[in-house]
Amino acid sequence: MILITGGRGAVATHLTALLHTEGRPVRLASAQPEKLTPPAGVPTVRLDLTDPASFAPALAGVTGVFLYAEPAHIGEFIDRAHEAGVDHIVLLSSSSVLAPDPESNPIAKSHFEVEQALFASPITTTVLRPGAFASNARGWAWSVRAGLPVRVPFPGAHGDAVHDLDIAEAARTVLLDPRHRGGHFTLTGPESLTFTEQLDRLAEVTGSAVTVEQVAPDAWKAEVAEYIPAAYADALLDWWQSTDGKPVPLTGAVEELTGHPARTFTTWLAEHAAEFATP
């Protein structure tokens, strides 16, 4: 039995479908299981990674776990997983942990802490470290639908835009193929694209005029203050500044694990074009 945490996320949704289609026993977990819509026949369970009381029931009978990085009670989660007989955990981490000092970066810190706890545990751990999700483009949808400029602080900042289905397919491989157990894989898209280039792709796919407007970092930080904490906003700004005009490194890990080249950002946009369409 494979337990998939973060059941409402896109990666978990894709992974559940992939495993279920193959007839693999899978259990989908979420802090709000009543909001899940899994494939017919897939059981759901309540698992709140900030509530240790939910750990043991969710882990009963489980041998493998696809885990989102939540550090709050990771030690207790590992203990309950080991007691339940879990022998393999696949962690959805982040390439941000590869920075020189991940503990000083609030985005990297939570992933790094979970990685370190798992590496020190008796459970074999495989780590997937995706870069920027292609789905981050959804943050532009409101402006595009409203016909307003997309305001970004560093239009020339690069990202690798990895497709969430590629991440799910990579997770499926490392869960099922023992040859990859214990590996660390940095997952990227096939191209390093600036924000301007990404928005140009969006305009091509949707047929809409998309205008890019550069905004001062402090102004952008103020605009997003309601939903991005200041420390996280600062970390994002630092990262974008560091990649401004500088392509990010790409890897072949997606193709190594899935057998096909990584899907392009344009592919993701074409699949989700309706989300950017004018009402």
Short mmCIF file of C-alpha atoms in Angstrom, two decimals:
data_model
loop_
_atom_site.label_atom_id
_atom_site.label_comp_id
_atom_site.label_asym_id
_atom_site.label_seq_id
_atom_site.Cartn_x
_atom_site.Cartn_y
_atom_site.Cartn_z
CA MET A 1 0.00 0.00 0.00
CA ILE A 2 1.33 3.42 -1.02
CA LEU A 3 0.19 6.45 0.97
CA ILE A 4 0.08 9.70 -1.02
CA THR A 5 0.07 12.84 1.10
CA GLY A 6 -1.02 16.32 0.06
CA GLY A 7 -3.92 14.73 -1.80
CA ARG A 8 -5.41 17.97 -3.11
CA GLY A 9 -2.20 18.98 -4.92
CA ALA A 10 -1.66 18.54 -8.65
CA VAL A 11 1.32 16.21 -8.26
CA ALA A 12 -0.53 13.97 -5.80
CA THR A 13 -3.62 13.93 -8.03
CA HIS A 14 -1.60 12.85 -11.08
CA LEU A 15 0.38 10.29 -9.09
CA THR A 16 -2.76 8.74 -7.64
CA ALA A 17 -4.26 8.34 -11.10
CA LEU A 18 -1.06 6.83 -12.50
CA LEU A 19 -0.74 4.24 -9.76
CA HIS A 20 -4.44 3.39 -9.65
CA THR A 21 -4.59 2.89 -13.41
CA GLU A 22 -1.82 0.31 -13.05
CA GLY A 23 -3.73 -1.50 -10.32
CA ARG A 24 -1.36 -0.48 -7.53
CA PRO A 25 -2.85 -0.27 -4.04
CA VAL A 26 -2.91 3.39 -3.09
CA ARG A 27 -4.43 5.48 -0.31
CA LEU A 28 -4.91 9.23 -0.75
CA ALA A 29 -4.39 11.46 2.28
CA SER A 30 -5.32 15.02 3.07
CA ALA A 31 -6.00 17.21 6.09
CA GLN A 32 -9.45 17.65 4.51
CA PRO A 33 -10.27 14.29 2.93
CA GLU A 34 -13.89 15.31 2.40
CA LYS A 35 -12.66 17.67 -0.33
CA LEU A 36 -10.84 14.95 -2.27
CA THR A 37 -12.20 13.54 -5.53
CA PRO A 38 -10.04 10.45 -6.15
CA PRO A 39 -10.60 7.84 -8.85
CA ALA A 40 -13.32 5.33 -8.02
CA GLY A 41 -12.00 2.69 -5.67
CA VAL A 42 -9.19 4.76 -4.15
CA PRO A 43 -9.65 5.07 -0.37
CA THR A 44 -9.04 8.38 1.36
CA VAL A 45 -7.82 9.10 4.86
CA ARG A 46 -7.33 12.11 7.08
CA LEU A 47 -3.67 13.01 7.48
CA ASP A 48 -2.66 16.42 8.77
CA LEU A 49 1.13 16.64 8.85
CA THR A 50 0.83 19.22 11.64
CA ASP A 51 -1.29 16.86 13.79
CA PRO A 52 0.60 13.78 15.06
CA ALA A 53 -2.65 12.16 16.23
CA SER A 54 -3.54 11.60 12.56
CA PHE A 55 -0.30 9.79 11.69
CA ALA A 56 -0.80 6.23 12.93
CA PRO A 57 -4.28 5.64 11.44
CA ALA A 58 -3.18 6.96 8.04
CA LEU A 59 -0.02 4.83 8.03
CA ALA A 60 -1.62 1.54 9.04
CA GLY A 61 -0.72 -1.17 6.53
CA VAL A 62 1.44 1.19 4.43
CA THR A 63 4.86 0.24 3.04
CA GLY A 64 5.62 3.27 0.85
CA VAL A 65 4.87 7.00 1.23
CA PHE A 66 4.90 9.96 -1.14
CA LEU A 67 5.52 12.79 1.28
CA TYR A 68 5.15 16.55 1.08
CA ALA A 69 7.76 18.48 3.07
CA GLU A 70 6.22 19.65 6.35
CA PRO A 71 8.81 19.94 9.15
CA ALA A 72 6.49 20.63 12.11
CA HIS A 73 6.39 17.04 13.40
CA ILE A 74 8.62 15.19 10.97
CA GLY A 75 10.36 13.23 13.75
CA GLU A 76 7.05 11.87 15.00
CA PHE A 77 5.93 11.09 11.47
CA ILE A 78 9.11 9.09 10.86
CA ASP A 79 8.63 7.20 14.13
CA ARG A 80 5.03 6.27 13.32
CA ALA A 81 5.98 5.32 9.76
CA HIS A 82 8.79 3.06 10.96
CA GLU A 83 6.48 1.42 13.49
CA ALA A 84 3.90 0.82 10.74
CA GLY A 85 6.45 -0.98 8.57
CA VAL A 86 7.10 1.75 6.00
CA ASP A 87 10.39 0.94 4.24
CA HIS A 88 10.51 3.67 1.59
CA ILE A 89 9.60 7.36 1.53
CA VAL A 90 9.69 9.51 -1.59
CA LEU A 91 9.99 13.14 -0.55
CA LEU A 92 8.78 16.00 -2.72
CA SER A 93 11.46 18.51 -1.80
CA SER A 94 12.79 21.54 -3.70
CA SER A 95 15.92 22.41 -5.65
CA SER A 96 16.22 25.42 -3.33
CA VAL A 97 17.92 23.10 -0.79
CA LEU A 98 20.96 23.05 -3.09
CA ALA A 99 21.74 26.69 -2.26
CA PRO A 100 24.91 27.28 -0.22
CA ASP A 101 23.01 28.05 3.00
CA PRO A 102 19.50 26.57 2.74
CA GLU A 103 18.74 27.04 6.45
CA SER A 104 18.86 30.81 6.00
CA ASN A 105 16.27 30.73 3.22
CA PRO A 106 12.67 30.35 4.46
CA ILE A 107 11.62 28.61 1.25
CA ALA A 108 14.47 26.10 1.36
CA LYS A 109 14.55 25.68 5.15
CA SER A 110 11.42 23.57 5.56
CA HIS A 111 12.44 21.20 2.77
CA PHE A 112 16.01 20.98 4.08
CA GLU A 113 14.85 20.15 7.61
CA VAL A 114 12.63 17.33 6.36
CA GLU A 115 15.40 15.98 4.14
CA GLN A 116 17.89 15.92 7.03
CA ALA A 117 15.42 14.19 9.36
CA LEU A 118 14.69 11.51 6.77
CA PHE A 119 18.37 10.96 5.94
CA ALA A 120 19.01 10.32 9.64
CA SER A 121 16.13 7.84 9.87
CA PRO A 122 16.13 4.06 9.29
CA ILE A 123 13.73 4.45 6.35
CA THR A 124 15.15 4.48 2.82
CA THR A 125 14.45 7.92 1.36
CA THR A 126 14.38 9.02 -2.26
CA VAL A 127 14.32 12.77 -2.87
CA LEU A 128 12.75 14.63 -5.78
CA ARG A 129 13.87 18.26 -6.01
CA PRO A 130 11.88 20.13 -8.64
CA GLY A 131 12.70 23.67 -9.59
CA ALA A 132 10.03 26.20 -10.52
CA PHE A 133 6.62 24.65 -11.19
CA ALA A 134 5.06 25.55 -14.53
CA SER A 135 1.80 25.96 -12.60
CA ASN A 136 3.21 29.07 -10.91
CA ALA A 137 1.99 30.83 -14.05
CA ARG A 138 -1.49 30.72 -12.54
CA GLY A 139 -0.43 33.74 -10.51
CA TRP A 140 -0.73 35.78 -13.70
CA ALA A 141 -4.20 34.57 -14.65
CA TRP A 142 -6.20 37.34 -13.00
CA SER A 143 -4.21 40.10 -14.71
CA VAL A 144 -4.36 38.37 -18.10
CA ARG A 145 -8.12 37.78 -17.87
CA ALA A 146 -8.64 41.40 -16.86
CA GLY A 147 -6.48 42.70 -19.72
CA LEU A 148 -4.05 44.30 -17.28
CA PRO A 149 -0.24 44.27 -17.43
CA VAL A 150 1.50 41.46 -15.57
CA ARG A 151 3.70 43.19 -13.02
CA VAL A 152 7.01 41.48 -12.26
CA PRO A 153 10.06 42.86 -10.46
CA PHE A 154 12.66 41.09 -12.62
CA PRO A 155 11.32 40.42 -16.13
CA GLY A 156 14.68 38.97 -17.15
CA ALA A 157 14.84 36.44 -14.31
CA HIS A 158 15.13 32.84 -15.52
CA GLY A 159 13.19 29.75 -14.39
CA ASP A 160 13.03 26.13 -15.55
CA ALA A 161 9.21 25.62 -15.45
CA VAL A 162 8.78 21.91 -14.71
CA HIS A 163 5.41 20.30 -15.51
CA ASP A 164 3.57 18.79 -12.51
CA LEU A 165 2.78 15.63 -14.51
CA ASP A 166 6.49 15.09 -15.10
CA ILE A 167 7.04 15.29 -11.34
CA ALA A 168 4.25 12.76 -10.76
CA GLU A 169 5.64 10.38 -13.37
CA ALA A 170 9.08 10.66 -11.81
CA ALA A 171 7.55 9.89 -8.42
CA ARG A 172 5.78 6.84 -9.84
CA THR A 173 9.08 5.52 -11.18
CA VAL A 174 11.05 5.91 -7.96
CA LEU A 175 8.23 4.42 -5.90
CA LEU A 176 8.05 1.29 -8.04
CA ASP A 177 11.57 0.75 -9.41
CA PRO A 178 14.03 -0.35 -6.71
CA ARG A 179 16.98 0.73 -8.85
CA HIS A 180 16.22 4.35 -7.97
CA ARG A 181 15.69 3.90 -4.24
CA GLY A 182 17.75 6.28 -2.16
CA GLY A 183 18.52 8.57 -5.10
CA HIS A 184 18.43 12.37 -5.15
CA PHE A 185 16.96 13.82 -8.35
CA THR A 186 16.80 17.48 -9.38
CA LEU A 187 13.86 17.85 -11.76
CA THR A 188 13.71 20.70 -14.27
CA GLY A 189 11.83 21.61 -17.36
CA PRO A 190 13.62 21.42 -20.74
CA GLU A 191 14.22 25.18 -21.08
CA SER A 192 15.47 28.08 -19.04
CA LEU A 193 13.04 30.91 -19.79
CA THR A 194 12.82 34.46 -18.52
CA PHE A 195 9.53 35.76 -17.17
CA THR A 196 9.20 37.84 -20.34
CA GLU A 197 9.71 34.75 -22.51
CA GLN A 198 7.18 32.80 -20.45
CA LEU A 199 4.61 35.56 -20.85
CA ASP A 200 5.32 35.71 -24.59
CA ARG A 201 4.54 31.98 -24.73
CA LEU A 202 1.33 32.64 -22.83
CA ALA A 203 0.31 35.29 -25.37
CA GLU A 204 1.00 32.89 -28.25
CA VAL A 205 -1.01 30.08 -26.71
CA THR A 206 -4.02 32.17 -25.67
CA GLY A 207 -4.02 34.63 -28.55
CA SER A 208 -4.34 37.41 -25.98
CA ALA A 209 -2.23 40.50 -25.70
CA VAL A 210 -0.06 40.10 -22.62
CA THR A 211 1.88 43.13 -21.44
CA VAL A 212 4.81 42.89 -19.04
CA GLU A 213 5.34 45.77 -16.64
CA GLN A 214 8.45 45.95 -14.51
CA VAL A 215 7.72 46.99 -10.93
CA ALA A 216 10.11 47.89 -8.15
CA PRO A 217 10.81 44.98 -5.77
CA ASP A 218 9.38 46.83 -2.76
CA ALA A 219 6.22 47.69 -4.68
CA TRP A 220 5.77 44.06 -5.73
CA LYS A 221 6.32 42.92 -2.16
CA ALA A 222 3.59 45.31 -0.98
CA GLU A 223 1.19 44.07 -3.68
CA VAL A 224 1.54 40.43 -2.61
CA ALA A 225 1.68 41.05 1.15
CA GLU A 226 -1.79 39.60 1.74
CA TYR A 227 -0.84 36.12 0.54
CA ILE A 228 2.98 35.91 0.57
CA PRO A 229 4.67 36.48 3.96
CA ALA A 230 7.42 39.08 3.87
CA ALA A 231 10.25 36.62 4.51
CA TYR A 232 9.12 34.41 1.62
CA ALA A 233 8.70 37.43 -0.66
CA ASP A 234 12.24 38.53 0.17
CA ALA A 235 13.56 35.05 -0.61
CA LEU A 236 11.79 35.05 -3.98
CA LEU A 237 13.12 38.50 -4.82
CA ASP A 238 16.66 37.42 -3.93
CA TRP A 239 16.36 34.34 -6.13
CA TRP A 240 14.94 36.23 -9.10
CA GLN A 241 17.64 38.86 -8.81
CA SER A 242 20.29 36.14 -8.78
CA THR A 243 18.92 34.66 -12.03
CA ASP A 244 18.24 37.99 -13.76
CA GLY A 245 19.77 37.51 -17.21
CA LYS A 246 21.34 34.22 -16.13
CA PRO A 247 19.92 30.91 -17.39
CA VAL A 248 19.37 28.34 -14.65
CA PRO A 249 21.03 24.90 -14.88
CA LEU A 250 18.92 22.16 -16.46
CA THR A 251 19.05 18.43 -15.78
CA GLY A 252 18.03 15.28 -17.62
CA ALA A 253 16.46 13.71 -14.53
CA VAL A 254 12.90 13.82 -15.88
CA GLU A 255 13.89 11.86 -18.99
CA GLU A 256 16.05 9.50 -16.92
CA LEU A 257 13.10 8.60 -14.70
CA THR A 258 10.19 8.78 -17.12
CA GLY A 259 11.74 7.71 -20.43
CA HIS A 260 10.60 10.84 -22.26
CA PRO A 261 11.89 14.43 -22.51
CA ALA A 262 10.53 16.89 -19.99
CA ARG A 263 7.32 18.58 -21.13
CA THR A 264 7.69 22.18 -22.24
CA PHE A 265 6.19 25.21 -20.57
CA THR A 266 4.18 25.76 -23.73
CA THR A 267 2.64 22.31 -23.27
CA TRP A 268 1.48 23.21 -19.76
CA LEU A 269 0.05 26.52 -21.01
CA ALA A 270 -1.86 24.81 -23.84
CA GLU A 271 -3.40 22.36 -21.37
CA HIS A 272 -4.52 25.19 -19.08
CA ALA A 273 -5.28 27.95 -21.59
CA ALA A 274 -8.90 28.20 -20.41
CA GLU A 275 -7.69 29.45 -17.02
CA PHE A 276 -6.31 32.58 -18.72
CA ALA A 277 -9.25 33.23 -21.05
CA THR A 278 -11.31 36.38 -20.76
CA PRO A 279 -14.69 35.56 -19.13
#
